[in-house]
Amino acid sequence: MVLTIIAVIVLVVLIVAGLSIRVVLQYQRGVVFRLGRVIGVRDPGLNFIVPVIDRMQKVSMRIVTRPIQSQGIITCDNVSVDISAVAYFRVVDARKSVVVIENVLAAIDQIAQTTLRKVVGQHALDQILAETDTINADIRQILDTTTLEWGVEVTLVELKDIQLPAGMQRAMARQAEAEREKRAKIIAAEGESLAAAALGEASDTMMAHPLALQLRNLQTLVELGVDKNTTVVFPAPLMSAISDIGGFFARETAAAAKPGVSQPMPTPNGTLESAS
């Protein structure tokens, strides 16, 4: 009989302990209700509640990732785009997240979709593509204004995917190609301008120093002689020099053929003496 009583007492103690002991994990907070009223928020660790009278609801304080499903949005310049995003939020007030709002995840999902449509609709397509950081910050600011009353803080909002109509994609591709061609032509024109300036400076140098032009001609001949070519090209100044030398020899030959014309003869002292 005594053993039976002891066994019953031990069983009752175990049941009461099981109903009164609560373990709150490190990333959780425990909201304790007593007869339907919130009496406090318990920290992580071992906690005790009054069985039957008290009830503890655990709330996760970790950051939650919530995708915002894709939806069609019309921009301010009347372009229809499909945009999806992702929101990161966490509970900062466990009491409010349990008492003020019934379903935090569903509420965040709905308000994120409406805010995304509102903010994106105020921008043009070029701004949406180029200023995503600004749009993300605007969405987060608007969300925080509402969600902080629920005990929830939105830490980050990012536009994940932007789908454009096929016609708009082709138009943007043509625009990008035209922009690249414009830059290529500008760069080529700048190169021609620099090359012309360099050639002008080189021509001024050769005009001031005629010997430089002759050296350049010799260098050209050396470069032509490297390859086994069957045709040799002589620069124009060299051809004129050869023509002048040929004319000189022709004049000397004609003068020597005339009778009675004295030809200069060299003397022993190196001077020229005319002979009759």
CSV table of C-alpha atoms in Angstrom, one decimal:
chain,number,residue,atom,x,y,z
A,1,MET,CA,0.0,0.0,0.0
A,2,VAL,CA,2.8,2.4,0.9
A,3,LEU,CA,4.6,1.6,-2.3
A,4,THR,CA,1.5,2.3,-4.3
A,5,ILE,CA,1.1,5.7,-2.6
A,6,ILE,CA,4.7,6.6,-3.3
A,7,ALA,CA,4.3,5.5,-6.9
A,8,VAL,CA,1.2,7.7,-7.3
A,9,ILE,CA,3.0,10.7,-5.7
A,10,VAL,CA,6.0,10.2,-8.0
A,11,LEU,CA,3.7,10.0,-11.0
A,12,VAL,CA,1.9,13.1,-10.0
A,13,VAL,CA,5.1,15.0,-9.5
A,14,LEU,CA,6.4,13.9,-12.9
A,15,ILE,CA,3.2,15.0,-14.6
A,16,VAL,CA,3.2,18.4,-12.8
A,17,ALA,CA,6.9,18.9,-13.7
A,18,GLY,CA,6.2,18.0,-17.3
A,19,LEU,CA,3.4,20.6,-17.4
A,20,SER,CA,5.3,23.3,-15.6
A,21,ILE,CA,8.8,23.0,-17.0
A,22,ARG,CA,9.5,24.9,-20.3
A,23,VAL,CA,12.8,25.1,-22.1
A,24,VAL,CA,13.2,28.2,-24.3
A,25,LEU,CA,16.0,28.0,-26.9
A,26,GLN,CA,18.6,30.7,-27.5
A,27,TYR,CA,16.9,32.1,-30.5
A,28,GLN,CA,13.4,32.1,-28.9
A,29,ARG,CA,11.4,34.1,-26.5
A,30,GLY,CA,8.5,32.7,-24.5
A,31,VAL,CA,5.3,34.7,-24.1
A,32,VAL,CA,3.5,33.6,-21.0
A,33,PHE,CA,-0.3,33.9,-20.8
A,34,ARG,CA,-2.1,33.5,-17.4
A,35,LEU,CA,-5.8,33.0,-17.7
A,36,GLY,CA,-5.7,34.6,-21.1
A,37,ARG,CA,-3.6,37.7,-20.1
A,38,VAL,CA,0.1,38.2,-21.0
A,39,ILE,CA,2.1,38.3,-17.8
A,40,GLY,CA,5.6,38.4,-19.3
A,41,VAL,CA,8.2,37.3,-21.8
A,42,ARG,CA,10.6,34.6,-20.7
A,43,ASP,CA,14.3,34.6,-21.8
A,44,PRO,CA,16.1,31.5,-23.1
A,45,GLY,CA,16.8,28.8,-20.6
A,46,LEU,CA,14.8,26.7,-18.1
A,47,ASN,CA,11.4,28.3,-17.2
A,48,PHE,CA,8.6,27.3,-14.9
A,49,ILE,CA,4.9,28.0,-15.4
A,50,VAL,CA,1.8,27.2,-13.4
A,51,PRO,CA,0.2,24.1,-14.9
A,52,VAL,CA,-3.3,24.5,-16.4
A,53,ILE,CA,-3.4,28.2,-15.4
A,54,ASP,CA,-0.4,29.4,-17.5
A,55,ARG,CA,0.4,28.9,-21.2
A,56,MET,CA,3.6,29.7,-22.9
A,57,GLN,CA,3.9,30.5,-26.7
A,58,LYS,CA,7.4,30.4,-28.1
A,59,VAL,CA,8.4,33.0,-30.7
A,60,SER,CA,11.5,32.7,-32.9
A,61,MET,CA,13.7,35.8,-33.0
A,62,ARG,CA,15.7,34.7,-36.0
A,63,ILE,CA,15.7,36.5,-39.4
A,64,VAL,CA,13.1,35.0,-41.7
A,65,THR,CA,13.4,35.0,-45.5
A,66,ARG,CA,10.1,35.7,-47.2
A,67,PRO,CA,9.9,35.6,-51.1
A,68,ILE,CA,7.5,38.1,-52.7
A,69,GLN,CA,5.8,36.4,-55.6
A,70,SER,CA,6.1,37.8,-59.1
A,71,GLN,CA,3.3,40.2,-60.1
A,72,GLY,CA,2.6,42.4,-63.1
A,73,ILE,CA,3.3,46.1,-62.5
A,74,ILE,CA,2.8,49.1,-64.8
A,75,THR,CA,5.5,51.7,-64.5
A,76,CYS,CA,5.0,55.4,-64.7
A,77,ASP,CA,6.0,55.4,-68.4
A,78,ASN,CA,3.3,52.8,-69.1
A,79,VAL,CA,5.6,49.7,-69.4
A,80,SER,CA,4.2,46.4,-68.0
A,81,VAL,CA,6.9,44.4,-66.1
A,82,ASP,CA,6.8,41.3,-63.9
A,83,ILE,CA,8.8,41.8,-60.7
A,84,SER,CA,9.5,39.4,-57.9
A,85,ALA,CA,11.4,40.3,-54.7
A,86,VAL,CA,12.6,38.8,-51.4
A,87,ALA,CA,12.1,40.3,-47.9
A,88,TYR,CA,14.2,39.6,-44.8
A,89,PHE,CA,12.6,40.4,-41.4
A,90,ARG,CA,12.8,39.4,-37.8
A,91,VAL,CA,10.7,39.8,-34.7
A,92,VAL,CA,12.0,42.5,-32.3
A,93,ASP,CA,9.1,42.5,-29.9
A,94,ALA,CA,7.7,39.0,-29.0
A,95,ARG,CA,4.7,40.3,-27.1
A,96,LYS,CA,3.5,42.5,-30.0
A,97,SER,CA,4.1,39.8,-32.6
A,98,VAL,CA,1.8,37.4,-30.7
A,99,VAL,CA,-0.9,39.9,-29.4
A,100,VAL,CA,-1.2,42.5,-32.1
A,101,ILE,CA,-1.1,40.4,-35.3
A,102,GLU,CA,-2.5,37.0,-35.9
A,103,ASN,CA,-0.3,35.7,-38.7
A,104,VAL,CA,2.9,37.6,-39.1
A,105,LEU,CA,4.1,35.7,-42.3
A,106,ALA,CA,0.8,36.2,-44.1
A,107,ALA,CA,0.7,39.9,-43.1
A,108,ILE,CA,4.3,40.5,-44.3
A,109,ASP,CA,3.6,38.7,-47.6
A,110,GLN,CA,0.5,40.8,-48.4
A,111,ILE,CA,1.9,44.2,-47.3
A,112,ALA,CA,5.1,43.5,-49.2
A,113,GLN,CA,3.3,42.8,-52.4
A,114,THR,CA,1.2,46.0,-52.2
A,115,THR,CA,4.2,48.1,-51.2
A,116,LEU,CA,6.2,46.7,-54.1
A,117,ARG,CA,3.5,47.5,-56.6
A,118,LYS,CA,3.1,51.1,-55.2
A,119,VAL,CA,6.8,52.0,-55.2
A,120,VAL,CA,7.7,50.4,-58.5
A,121,GLY,CA,4.7,52.1,-60.2
A,122,GLN,CA,6.1,55.5,-59.3
A,123,HIS,CA,9.3,55.0,-61.3
A,124,ALA,CA,10.1,54.7,-65.0
A,125,LEU,CA,11.6,51.6,-66.5
A,126,ASP,CA,15.1,53.0,-66.8
A,127,GLN,CA,15.0,54.0,-63.1
A,128,ILE,CA,13.9,50.6,-62.1
A,129,LEU,CA,16.8,49.0,-63.9
A,130,ALA,CA,19.4,51.5,-62.8
A,131,GLU,CA,18.3,52.5,-59.3
A,132,THR,CA,17.3,49.2,-57.6
A,133,ASP,CA,19.1,50.2,-54.4
A,134,THR,CA,16.9,53.3,-54.1
A,135,ILE,CA,13.7,51.3,-54.7
A,136,ASN,CA,14.8,48.7,-52.2
A,137,ALA,CA,15.4,51.3,-49.6
A,138,ASP,CA,12.0,53.0,-50.2
A,139,ILE,CA,10.2,49.6,-49.9
A,140,ARG,CA,11.9,48.8,-46.7
A,141,GLN,CA,11.2,52.2,-45.2
A,142,ILE,CA,7.5,51.9,-46.0
A,143,LEU,CA,7.3,48.4,-44.6
A,144,ASP,CA,9.0,49.3,-41.4
A,145,THR,CA,6.5,52.1,-40.8
A,146,THR,CA,3.8,49.4,-40.5
A,147,THR,CA,5.5,46.3,-39.3
A,148,LEU,CA,7.2,47.9,-36.3
A,149,GLU,CA,3.7,48.2,-34.8
A,150,TRP,CA,3.5,44.4,-35.1
A,151,GLY,CA,6.8,43.9,-33.3
A,152,VAL,CA,8.5,43.0,-36.6
A,153,GLU,CA,11.5,44.8,-38.3
A,154,VAL,CA,12.2,44.4,-42.0
A,155,THR,CA,16.0,44.2,-42.3
A,156,LEU,CA,16.3,44.0,-46.1
A,157,VAL,CA,14.3,44.0,-49.3
A,158,GLU,CA,15.8,43.1,-52.6
A,159,LEU,CA,14.3,43.0,-56.1
A,160,LYS,CA,15.0,39.5,-57.3
A,161,ASP,CA,13.8,39.3,-60.9
A,162,ILE,CA,12.6,41.8,-63.4
A,163,GLN,CA,10.9,40.3,-66.5
A,164,LEU,CA,10.4,42.7,-69.5
A,165,PRO,CA,8.1,42.2,-72.5
A,166,ALA,CA,9.8,40.6,-75.6
A,167,GLY,CA,9.3,43.8,-77.7
A,168,MET,CA,10.9,45.9,-75.0
A,169,GLN,CA,13.9,43.6,-74.7
A,170,ARG,CA,14.5,43.8,-78.5
A,171,ALA,CA,14.2,47.6,-78.4
A,172,MET,CA,16.7,47.8,-75.5
A,173,ALA,CA,19.1,45.5,-77.3
A,174,ARG,CA,19.0,47.8,-80.4
A,175,GLN,CA,19.6,50.8,-78.1
A,176,ALA,CA,22.5,49.2,-76.4
A,177,GLU,CA,24.0,48.2,-79.8
A,178,ALA,CA,23.6,51.8,-81.1
A,179,GLU,CA,25.3,53.1,-78.0
A,180,ARG,CA,28.3,50.8,-78.4
A,181,GLU,CA,28.6,51.8,-82.1
A,182,LYS,CA,28.5,55.5,-81.1
A,183,ARG,CA,31.3,55.0,-78.6
A,184,ALA,CA,33.4,53.0,-81.1
A,185,LYS,CA,33.1,55.8,-83.7
A,186,ILE,CA,34.0,58.4,-81.1
A,187,ILE,CA,37.1,56.4,-80.1
A,188,ALA,CA,38.1,55.9,-83.7
A,189,ALA,CA,37.7,59.6,-84.5
A,190,GLU,CA,39.8,60.5,-81.4
A,191,GLY,CA,42.5,58.0,-82.6
A,192,GLU,CA,42.5,59.6,-86.1
A,193,SER,CA,42.9,63.1,-84.6
A,194,LEU,CA,45.8,62.0,-82.4
A,195,ALA,CA,47.4,60.2,-85.4
A,196,ALA,CA,47.0,63.3,-87.6
A,197,ALA,CA,48.6,65.5,-84.9
A,198,ALA,CA,51.5,63.1,-84.5
A,199,LEU,CA,52.0,63.1,-88.3
A,200,GLY,CA,51.9,66.9,-88.4
A,201,GLU,CA,54.6,67.1,-85.8
A,202,ALA,CA,56.7,64.5,-87.7
A,203,SER,CA,56.4,66.5,-90.9
A,204,ASP,CA,57.5,69.7,-89.2
A,205,THR,CA,60.5,67.9,-87.9
A,206,MET,CA,61.5,66.6,-91.3
A,207,MET,CA,61.0,70.0,-92.9
A,208,ALA,CA,63.4,71.5,-90.3
A,209,HIS,CA,65.9,68.7,-90.7
A,210,PRO,CA,66.1,67.3,-94.3
A,211,LEU,CA,68.5,64.7,-93.2
A,212,ALA,CA,65.8,63.1,-91.1
A,213,LEU,CA,63.7,62.5,-94.3
A,214,GLN,CA,66.7,60.8,-95.9
A,215,LEU,CA,67.2,58.6,-92.9
A,216,ARG,CA,63.6,57.7,-92.9
A,217,ASN,CA,63.9,56.7,-96.6
A,218,LEU,CA,66.9,54.5,-95.8
A,219,GLN,CA,65.0,52.9,-92.9
A,220,THR,CA,62.1,52.1,-95.3
A,221,LEU,CA,64.5,50.5,-97.8
A,222,VAL,CA,65.9,48.3,-94.9
A,223,GLU,CA,62.4,47.3,-93.9
A,224,LEU,CA,61.5,46.4,-97.5
A,225,GLY,CA,64.7,44.3,-97.9
A,226,VAL,CA,63.8,42.1,-95.0
A,227,ASP,CA,61.2,40.2,-97.0
A,228,LYS,CA,62.1,38.3,-100.2
A,229,ASN,CA,60.2,40.6,-102.6
A,230,THR,CA,60.5,40.6,-106.3
A,231,THR,CA,59.6,44.3,-106.6
A,232,VAL,CA,61.7,47.0,-105.0
A,233,VAL,CA,60.0,50.4,-104.4
A,234,PHE,CA,62.2,53.5,-104.2
A,235,PRO,CA,60.9,56.6,-102.4
A,236,ALA,CA,60.3,59.6,-104.5
A,237,PRO,CA,63.1,61.8,-103.1
A,238,LEU,CA,65.6,59.0,-104.0
A,239,MET,CA,64.3,58.8,-107.6
A,240,SER,CA,64.6,62.5,-108.0
A,241,ALA,CA,68.2,62.3,-106.8
A,242,ILE,CA,69.0,59.6,-109.3
A,243,SER,CA,67.4,61.7,-112.1
A,244,ASP,CA,69.5,64.7,-111.1
A,245,ILE,CA,72.7,62.6,-111.2
A,246,GLY,CA,71.8,61.3,-114.7
A,247,GLY,CA,71.2,64.8,-116.0
A,248,PHE,CA,74.6,65.9,-114.6
A,249,PHE,CA,76.4,63.1,-116.5
A,250,ALA,CA,74.5,63.9,-119.7
A,251,ARG,CA,75.4,67.5,-119.6
A,252,GLU,CA,79.1,66.7,-119.0
A,253,THR,CA,79.1,64.2,-121.9
A,254,ALA,CA,77.6,66.8,-124.2
A,255,ALA,CA,80.1,69.4,-123.2
A,256,ALA,CA,83.0,67.1,-123.8
A,257,ALA,CA,81.8,66.3,-127.3
A,258,LYS,CA,82.0,70.0,-128.5
A,259,PRO,CA,85.3,70.9,-130.3
A,260,GLY,CA,87.3,73.8,-129.1
A,261,VAL,CA,86.1,73.7,-125.6
A,262,SER,CA,88.9,73.5,-123.1
A,263,GLN,CA,88.7,70.9,-120.5
A,264,PRO,CA,90.1,71.5,-117.0
A,265,MET,CA,93.2,69.5,-116.3
A,266,PRO,CA,94.4,68.8,-112.8
A,267,THR,CA,97.8,70.3,-111.9
A,268,PRO,CA,100.3,68.8,-109.5
A,269,ASN,CA,99.3,71.2,-106.8
A,270,GLY,CA,95.7,70.0,-107.0
A,271,THR,CA,94.3,73.0,-108.9
A,272,LEU,CA,92.5,72.9,-112.3
A,273,GLU,CA,94.2,74.3,-115.4
A,274,SER,CA,92.4,74.7,-118.7
A,275,ALA,CA,94.0,73.0,-121.7
A,276,SER,CA,93.8,74.5,-125.2
